[in-house]
């Protein structure tokens, strides 16, 4: 029963990540794009925290790596807030994408 719930959680988290990241890049309206950016940044931080707290206490290096993956979203938010040009905002979106994708990969595959 527990493995079935983990499988459902994996599918739901993966679907939210793929759909959210796709919509973040495909949205035409800048307001919707901004909202999706912040939602996906929060999602990346949540995945990072969830992944780090699921590891045992003596896996210190792995926990630090996972927290680092989660903090990529924080860096993305800071870049997004401080920038006015589109290239820097694209870099912020790429940081959030790396955070979400890296968090999912670290949580379920590594």
JSON list of C-alpha atoms in Angstrom, two decimals:
[
{"chain": "A", "resi": 1, "resn": "UNK", "atom": "CA", "xyz": [0.00, 0.00, 0.00]},
{"chain": "A", "resi": 2, "resn": "UNK", "atom": "CA", "xyz": [2.77, 2.44, 0.91]},
{"chain": "A", "resi": 3, "resn": "UNK", "atom": "CA", "xyz": [4.62, 1.88, -2.35]},
{"chain": "A", "resi": 4, "resn": "UNK", "atom": "CA", "xyz": [1.43, 2.59, -4.27]},
{"chain": "A", "resi": 5, "resn": "UNK", "atom": "CA", "xyz": [1.08, 5.93, -2.48]},
{"chain": "A", "resi": 6, "resn": "UNK", "atom": "CA", "xyz": [4.70, 6.76, -3.27]},
{"chain": "A", "resi": 7, "resn": "UNK", "atom": "CA", "xyz": [4.06, 5.98, -6.93]},
{"chain": "A", "resi": 8, "resn": "UNK", "atom": "CA", "xyz": [1.01, 8.24, -6.96]},
{"chain": "A", "resi": 9, "resn": "UNK", "atom": "CA", "xyz": [3.03, 11.00, -5.26]},
{"chain": "A", "resi": 10, "resn": "UNK", "atom": "CA", "xyz": [5.81, 10.61, -7.85]},
{"chain": "A", "resi": 11, "resn": "UNK", "atom": "CA", "xyz": [3.38, 10.83, -10.76]},
{"chain": "A", "resi": 12, "resn": "UNK", "atom": "CA", "xyz": [1.54, 13.84, -9.30]},
{"chain": "A", "resi": 13, "resn": "UNK", "atom": "CA", "xyz": [4.75, 15.73, -8.47]},
{"chain": "A", "resi": 14, "resn": "UNK", "atom": "CA", "xyz": [6.21, 14.99, -11.89]},
{"chain": "A", "resi": 15, "resn": "UNK", "atom": "CA", "xyz": [3.02, 16.08, -13.65]},
{"chain": "A", "resi": 16, "resn": "UNK", "atom": "CA", "xyz": [2.84, 19.33, -11.67]},
{"chain": "A", "resi": 17, "resn": "UNK", "atom": "CA", "xyz": [6.48, 20.03, -12.51]},
{"chain": "A", "resi": 18, "resn": "UNK", "atom": "CA", "xyz": [6.22, 19.29, -16.22]},
{"chain": "A", "resi": 19, "resn": "UNK", "atom": "CA", "xyz": [2.93, 21.14, -16.70]},
{"chain": "A", "resi": 20, "resn": "UNK", "atom": "CA", "xyz": [4.01, 24.11, -14.58]},
{"chain": "A", "resi": 21, "resn": "UNK", "atom": "CA", "xyz": [7.36, 24.53, -16.31]},
{"chain": "A", "resi": 22, "resn": "UNK", "atom": "CA", "xyz": [5.77, 24.16, -19.74]},
{"chain": "A", "resi": 23, "resn": "UNK", "atom": "CA", "xyz": [3.15, 26.79, -18.96]},
{"chain": "A", "resi": 24, "resn": "UNK", "atom": "CA", "xyz": [5.80, 29.11, -17.53]},
{"chain": "A", "resi": 25, "resn": "UNK", "atom": "CA", "xyz": [7.59, 29.16, -20.89]},
{"chain": "A", "resi": 26, "resn": "UNK", "atom": "CA", "xyz": [4.52, 29.06, -23.13]},
{"chain": "A", "resi": 27, "resn": "UNK", "atom": "CA", "xyz": [2.44, 31.78, -21.43]},
{"chain": "A", "resi": 28, "resn": "UNK", "atom": "CA", "xyz": [2.05, 34.86, -23.63]},
{"chain": "A", "resi": 29, "resn": "UNK", "atom": "CA", "xyz": [0.62, 37.22, -21.02]},
{"chain": "A", "resi": 30, "resn": "UNK", "atom": "CA", "xyz": [3.38, 38.71, -18.85]},
{"chain": "A", "resi": 31, "resn": "UNK", "atom": "CA", "xyz": [1.15, 38.69, -15.75]},
{"chain": "A", "resi": 32, "resn": "UNK", "atom": "CA", "xyz": [0.44, 34.96, -16.10]},
{"chain": "A", "resi": 33, "resn": "UNK", "atom": "CA", "xyz": [4.08, 34.30, -16.83]},
{"chain": "A", "resi": 34, "resn": "UNK", "atom": "CA", "xyz": [5.10, 36.17, -13.67]},
{"chain": "A", "resi": 35, "resn": "UNK", "atom": "CA", "xyz": [2.55, 34.29, -11.54]},
{"chain": "A", "resi": 36, "resn": "UNK", "atom": "CA", "xyz": [3.69, 30.94, -12.93]},
{"chain": "A", "resi": 37, "resn": "UNK", "atom": "CA", "xyz": [7.30, 31.90, -12.30]},
{"chain": "A", "resi": 38, "resn": "UNK", "atom": "CA", "xyz": [6.65, 32.57, -8.61]},
{"chain": "A", "resi": 39, "resn": "UNK", "atom": "CA", "xyz": [4.51, 29.43, -8.23]},
{"chain": "A", "resi": 40, "resn": "UNK", "atom": "CA", "xyz": [7.19, 27.26, -9.82]},
{"chain": "A", "resi": 41, "resn": "UNK", "atom": "CA", "xyz": [9.91, 28.92, -7.70]},
{"chain": "A", "resi": 42, "resn": "UNK", "atom": "CA", "xyz": [7.93, 28.08, -4.56]},
{"chain": "A", "resi": 43, "resn": "UNK", "atom": "CA", "xyz": [7.40, 24.55, -5.92]},
{"chain": "A", "resi": 44, "resn": "UNK", "atom": "CA", "xyz": [11.18, 24.19, -6.43]},
{"chain": "A", "resi": 45, "resn": "UNK", "atom": "CA", "xyz": [11.84, 25.31, -2.86]},
{"chain": "A", "resi": 46, "resn": "UNK", "atom": "CA", "xyz": [9.19, 22.89, -1.56]},
{"chain": "A", "resi": 47, "resn": "UNK", "atom": "CA", "xyz": [10.69, 19.99, -3.51]},
{"chain": "A", "resi": 48, "resn": "UNK", "atom": "CA", "xyz": [14.16, 20.88, -2.20]},
{"chain": "A", "resi": 49, "resn": "UNK", "atom": "CA", "xyz": [12.96, 21.02, 1.40]},
{"chain": "A", "resi": 50, "resn": "UNK", "atom": "CA", "xyz": [10.96, 17.81, 1.02]},
{"chain": "A", "resi": 51, "resn": "UNK", "atom": "CA", "xyz": [13.93, 16.02, -0.52]},
{"chain": "A", "resi": 52, "resn": "UNK", "atom": "CA", "xyz": [16.40, 17.27, 2.10]},
{"chain": "A", "resi": 53, "resn": "UNK", "atom": "CA", "xyz": [14.21, 16.33, 5.04]},
{"chain": "A", "resi": 54, "resn": "UNK", "atom": "CA", "xyz": [13.56, 12.87, 3.63]},
{"chain": "A", "resi": 55, "resn": "UNK", "atom": "CA", "xyz": [17.25, 11.96, 3.89]},
{"chain": "A", "resi": 56, "resn": "UNK", "atom": "CA", "xyz": [18.82, 10.56, 7.08]},
{"chain": "A", "resi": 57, "resn": "UNK", "atom": "CA", "xyz": [20.72, 12.94, 9.33]},
{"chain": "A", "resi": 58, "resn": "UNK", "atom": "CA", "xyz": [24.10, 11.32, 8.65]},
{"chain": "A", "resi": 59, "resn": "UNK", "atom": "CA", "xyz": [23.82, 11.96, 4.87]},
{"chain": "A", "resi": 60, "resn": "UNK", "atom": "CA", "xyz": [25.18, 15.47, 5.33]},
{"chain": "A", "resi": 61, "resn": "UNK", "atom": "CA", "xyz": [26.69, 15.99, 1.88]},
{"chain": "A", "resi": 62, "resn": "UNK", "atom": "CA", "xyz": [23.57, 14.79, 0.09]},
{"chain": "A", "resi": 63, "resn": "UNK", "atom": "CA", "xyz": [21.41, 17.05, 2.27]},
{"chain": "A", "resi": 64, "resn": "UNK", "atom": "CA", "xyz": [23.61, 20.06, 1.48]},
{"chain": "A", "resi": 65, "resn": "UNK", "atom": "CA", "xyz": [23.42, 19.30, -2.24]},
{"chain": "A", "resi": 66, "resn": "UNK", "atom": "CA", "xyz": [19.65, 19.04, -2.01]},
{"chain": "A", "resi": 67, "resn": "UNK", "atom": "CA", "xyz": [19.35, 22.32, -0.10]},
{"chain": "A", "resi": 68, "resn": "UNK", "atom": "CA", "xyz": [21.56, 23.89, -2.78]},
{"chain": "A", "resi": 69, "resn": "UNK", "atom": "CA", "xyz": [19.20, 22.67, -5.48]},
{"chain": "A", "resi": 70, "resn": "UNK", "atom": "CA", "xyz": [16.31, 24.24, -3.58]},
{"chain": "A", "resi": 71, "resn": "UNK", "atom": "CA", "xyz": [18.18, 27.53, -3.21]},
{"chain": "A", "resi": 72, "resn": "UNK", "atom": "CA", "xyz": [18.48, 27.81, -6.98]},
{"chain": "A", "resi": 73, "resn": "UNK", "atom": "CA", "xyz": [14.85, 28.95, -6.84]},
{"chain": "A", "resi": 74, "resn": "UNK", "atom": "CA", "xyz": [15.77, 31.65, -4.34]},
{"chain": "A", "resi": 75, "resn": "UNK", "atom": "CA", "xyz": [18.55, 32.81, -6.66]},
{"chain": "A", "resi": 76, "resn": "UNK", "atom": "CA", "xyz": [16.08, 32.80, -9.55]},
{"chain": "A", "resi": 77, "resn": "UNK", "atom": "CA", "xyz": [13.66, 34.99, -7.62]},
{"chain": "A", "resi": 78, "resn": "UNK", "atom": "CA", "xyz": [16.43, 37.45, -6.73]},
{"chain": "A", "resi": 79, "resn": "UNK", "atom": "CA", "xyz": [17.58, 37.67, -10.35]},
{"chain": "A", "resi": 80, "resn": "UNK", "atom": "CA", "xyz": [13.99, 38.10, -11.54]},
{"chain": "A", "resi": 81, "resn": "UNK", "atom": "CA", "xyz": [13.23, 40.89, -9.07]},
{"chain": "A", "resi": 82, "resn": "UNK", "atom": "CA", "xyz": [16.47, 42.81, -9.70]},
{"chain": "A", "resi": 83, "resn": "UNK", "atom": "CA", "xyz": [16.35, 42.63, -13.50]},
{"chain": "A", "resi": 84, "resn": "UNK", "atom": "CA", "xyz": [14.50, 44.72, -16.03]},
{"chain": "A", "resi": 85, "resn": "UNK", "atom": "CA", "xyz": [15.72, 43.15, -19.26]},
{"chain": "A", "resi": 86, "resn": "UNK", "atom": "CA", "xyz": [14.37, 39.96, -20.78]},
{"chain": "A", "resi": 87, "resn": "UNK", "atom": "CA", "xyz": [17.70, 38.10, -20.92]},
{"chain": "A", "resi": 88, "resn": "UNK", "atom": "CA", "xyz": [18.13, 38.27, -17.16]},
{"chain": "A", "resi": 89, "resn": "UNK", "atom": "CA", "xyz": [14.54, 37.17, -16.62]},
{"chain": "A", "resi": 90, "resn": "UNK", "atom": "CA", "xyz": [15.15, 34.19, -18.91]},
{"chain": "A", "resi": 91, "resn": "UNK", "atom": "CA", "xyz": [18.18, 33.32, -16.77]},
{"chain": "A", "resi": 92, "resn": "UNK", "atom": "CA", "xyz": [15.94, 33.48, -13.70]},
{"chain": "A", "resi": 93, "resn": "UNK", "atom": "CA", "xyz": [13.45, 31.13, -15.36]},
{"chain": "A", "resi": 94, "resn": "UNK", "atom": "CA", "xyz": [16.29, 28.75, -16.20]},
{"chain": "A", "resi": 95, "resn": "UNK", "atom": "CA", "xyz": [17.43, 28.78, -12.56]},
{"chain": "A", "resi": 96, "resn": "UNK", "atom": "CA", "xyz": [13.92, 27.88, -11.41]},
{"chain": "A", "resi": 97, "resn": "UNK", "atom": "CA", "xyz": [13.73, 25.17, -14.08]},
{"chain": "A", "resi": 98, "resn": "UNK", "atom": "CA", "xyz": [17.03, 23.71, -12.87]},
{"chain": "A", "resi": 99, "resn": "UNK", "atom": "CA", "xyz": [15.77, 23.80, -9.30]},
{"chain": "A", "resi": 100, "resn": "UNK", "atom": "CA", "xyz": [12.52, 21.99, -10.07]},
{"chain": "A", "resi": 101, "resn": "UNK", "atom": "CA", "xyz": [14.07, 19.42, -12.42]},
{"chain": "A", "resi": 102, "resn": "UNK", "atom": "CA", "xyz": [17.07, 18.83, -10.17]},
{"chain": "A", "resi": 103, "resn": "UNK", "atom": "CA", "xyz": [14.84, 18.46, -7.13]},
{"chain": "A", "resi": 104, "resn": "UNK", "atom": "CA", "xyz": [12.63, 15.87, -8.81]},
{"chain": "A", "resi": 105, "resn": "UNK", "atom": "CA", "xyz": [15.65, 13.95, -10.09]},
{"chain": "A", "resi": 106, "resn": "UNK", "atom": "CA", "xyz": [17.37, 14.05, -6.70]},
{"chain": "A", "resi": 107, "resn": "UNK", "atom": "CA", "xyz": [14.22, 13.10, -4.82]},
{"chain": "A", "resi": 108, "resn": "UNK", "atom": "CA", "xyz": [13.17, 10.12, -6.88]},
{"chain": "A", "resi": 109, "resn": "UNK", "atom": "CA", "xyz": [16.11, 8.89, -8.93]},
{"chain": "A", "resi": 110, "resn": "UNK", "atom": "CA", "xyz": [19.34, 9.52, -7.03]}
]
